[in-house]
């Protein structure tokens, strides 16, 4: 089975005050925490399940794209990042031409564990549902997964809201995977970094 895991790392960090994705956390840039775990998760499911995982990194930042390429991921430049998260989602979806499953993750959640990425993907495939997402404490979050049947709907999304619109529109087709609340916490403000140090 071929799937694409799209790592969206294009945010401006306007509330943070600077490019938060490049801010150092525990010895490496913030975005590397999730990316490194995704690379490990990709290896695990390819070895244990025999799936083919295309890891795509979408960013407006050349430094992130160059690092992604050096780590074996496919870099995709986001030339419309001012539009919001839907632009990253569309660029990533377009790069994943023949994937049966499309999975999207954001780059400002340093607490997501490799095991959660792996178990989420396996559980989604087994669920038979068309969409899936992680959740904690009743709140949905990323990553989110979609079968290829939703590809055209994903490509139509605009603005600063992503696939959550589809999850709300087709609730009967959504599978959820629970994680610890800490894994879903993102970094929006400088003080948020303290919870990870």
XYZ file of C-alpha atoms in Angstrom:
197
model
C 0.000 0.000 0.000
C 1.284 3.448 -0.884
C 0.655 6.357 1.426
C 1.940 9.908 1.789
C 2.763 11.595 5.082
C 2.730 15.356 4.625
C 4.587 17.410 7.222
C 3.415 21.027 7.123
C 6.131 23.457 8.239
C 5.209 26.804 6.704
C 3.808 28.853 9.579
C 4.837 32.456 10.210
C 4.702 32.196 13.987
C 3.042 35.618 14.193
C 1.861 35.067 17.778
C 5.298 33.736 18.719
C 7.031 36.905 17.467
C 9.538 35.142 15.170
C 9.860 31.970 13.128
C 9.091 29.496 15.903
C 9.900 26.481 13.718
C 13.605 27.375 13.804
C 13.743 28.197 17.522
C 15.955 25.750 19.393
C 14.302 23.287 21.742
C 16.335 20.612 23.530
C 19.277 21.041 21.194
C 17.545 21.200 17.814
C 15.049 23.374 15.918
C 11.420 22.952 16.946
C 10.342 21.490 13.601
C 12.956 18.715 13.800
C 11.275 17.032 16.770
C 8.222 15.979 14.776
C 10.179 15.380 11.580
C 12.693 13.071 13.244
C 9.880 11.031 14.797
C 8.067 10.798 11.472
C 11.223 9.516 9.791
C 11.462 6.814 12.455
C 7.737 6.006 12.139
C 8.119 5.697 8.365
C 10.934 3.180 8.806
C 8.908 1.143 11.270
C 5.762 0.780 9.179
C 7.740 0.075 6.028
C 9.638 -2.692 7.826
C 6.750 -4.213 9.782
C 3.791 -3.652 7.430
C 5.494 -3.502 4.034
C 3.815 -0.199 3.226
C 5.464 2.410 1.015
C 5.461 5.804 2.731
C 6.265 8.986 0.825
C 7.379 11.604 3.367
C 6.715 15.116 2.043
C 7.817 18.289 3.831
C 6.003 21.465 2.786
C 7.584 24.748 3.853
C 8.228 28.308 2.798
C 11.649 28.148 4.496
C 14.599 27.041 2.385
C 16.558 25.875 5.442
C 13.788 23.442 6.397
C 13.439 22.162 2.832
C 17.187 21.615 2.455
C 17.342 19.710 5.744
C 14.302 17.639 4.780
C 15.953 16.656 1.494
C 19.180 15.700 3.289
C 17.128 13.401 5.559
C 15.486 11.626 2.637
C 12.158 13.468 2.614
C 10.656 15.127 -0.460
C 10.828 18.925 -0.109
C 7.950 21.015 -1.504
C 8.129 24.812 -1.559
C 5.012 26.600 -0.332
C 4.740 29.770 -2.413
C 1.355 30.756 -0.934
C 2.010 30.445 2.783
C 0.323 33.785 3.521
C -2.992 32.085 2.712
C -2.797 29.792 5.735
C -2.626 26.079 6.447
C -4.810 25.064 3.490
C -2.022 26.140 1.102
C 0.427 23.713 2.760
C -2.200 21.012 2.619
C -2.835 21.569 -1.095
C 0.858 21.651 -2.059
C 1.452 18.437 -0.139
C -1.607 16.747 -1.634
C -0.517 17.669 -5.160
C 2.927 16.144 -4.513
C 1.306 12.876 -3.347
C 0.003 11.850 -6.735
C -0.776 8.139 -6.340
C -1.090 7.662 -2.577
C -4.074 5.640 -1.331
C -3.846 7.342 2.070
C -2.907 10.969 2.786
C -1.743 11.864 6.305
C -1.080 15.421 7.506
C 0.985 16.582 10.479
C 1.953 20.018 11.777
C 5.489 21.001 12.756
C 4.810 22.762 16.068
C 3.800 19.737 18.180
C 7.085 18.518 19.683
C 5.356 16.091 22.043
C 4.007 13.647 19.464
C 5.677 10.270 20.018
C 6.941 7.941 17.305
C 4.734 5.179 18.741
C 1.661 7.386 18.414
C 2.429 8.115 14.753
C 2.855 4.389 14.059
C -0.189 3.235 16.011
C -2.366 5.970 14.523
C -1.463 4.931 10.994
C -1.978 1.222 11.655
C -5.269 1.850 13.429
C -6.565 4.068 10.667
C -5.813 1.488 7.983
C -7.579 -1.205 10.048
C -10.583 1.019 10.809
C -11.953 0.988 7.285
C -13.014 4.625 7.702
C -12.363 7.341 5.129
C -10.889 9.833 7.608
C -9.114 9.704 10.942
C -7.491 11.986 13.475
C -5.836 11.900 16.863
C -7.682 13.303 19.840
C -7.105 14.041 23.516
C -9.526 15.160 26.182
C -12.344 15.377 23.660
C -10.338 17.656 21.356
C -9.414 16.624 17.834
C -5.975 17.387 16.454
C -3.166 16.355 14.139
C -2.153 14.108 12.556
C -5.205 13.591 10.403
C -5.579 10.959 7.684
C -7.758 10.741 4.576
C -8.364 8.027 2.015
C -7.676 9.045 -1.576
C -11.407 9.401 -2.175
C -11.224 12.731 -0.332
C -8.335 14.031 -2.451
C -10.433 16.424 -4.556
C -12.174 17.802 -1.460
C -8.770 18.415 0.141
C -7.524 20.260 -2.930
C -10.515 22.625 -2.746
C -9.733 23.794 0.801
C -8.711 27.431 1.278
C -7.747 29.743 4.118
C -6.328 29.008 7.540
C -8.399 25.926 8.327
C -7.440 22.537 7.000
C -9.004 19.103 6.862
C -11.002 19.650 10.056
C -13.756 21.036 7.836
C -14.110 17.649 6.161
C -14.085 15.834 9.507
C -16.999 17.992 10.636
C -18.890 17.563 7.376
C -18.683 13.751 7.332
C -18.601 12.713 11.029
C -19.868 9.189 10.306
C -16.701 8.476 8.285
C -14.205 9.571 10.986
C -12.068 7.251 13.109
C -10.351 8.717 16.195
C -7.203 7.655 18.005
C -6.625 8.849 21.569
C -3.253 10.194 22.713
C -2.041 11.907 25.866
C -2.980 15.591 26.015
C 0.697 16.528 26.139
C 1.195 15.110 22.640
C -1.371 17.459 21.102
C -0.010 20.630 22.691
C 1.496 22.994 20.172
C 3.889 25.888 20.537
C 2.203 29.230 19.873
C 3.992 31.519 22.347
C 7.585 31.625 23.676
C 6.385 30.558 27.120
C 4.958 27.367 25.601
C 8.507 26.090 25.087
C 8.904 25.735 28.836
C 6.670 22.664 28.985
C 9.135 20.762 26.765
C 12.435 21.816 28.354
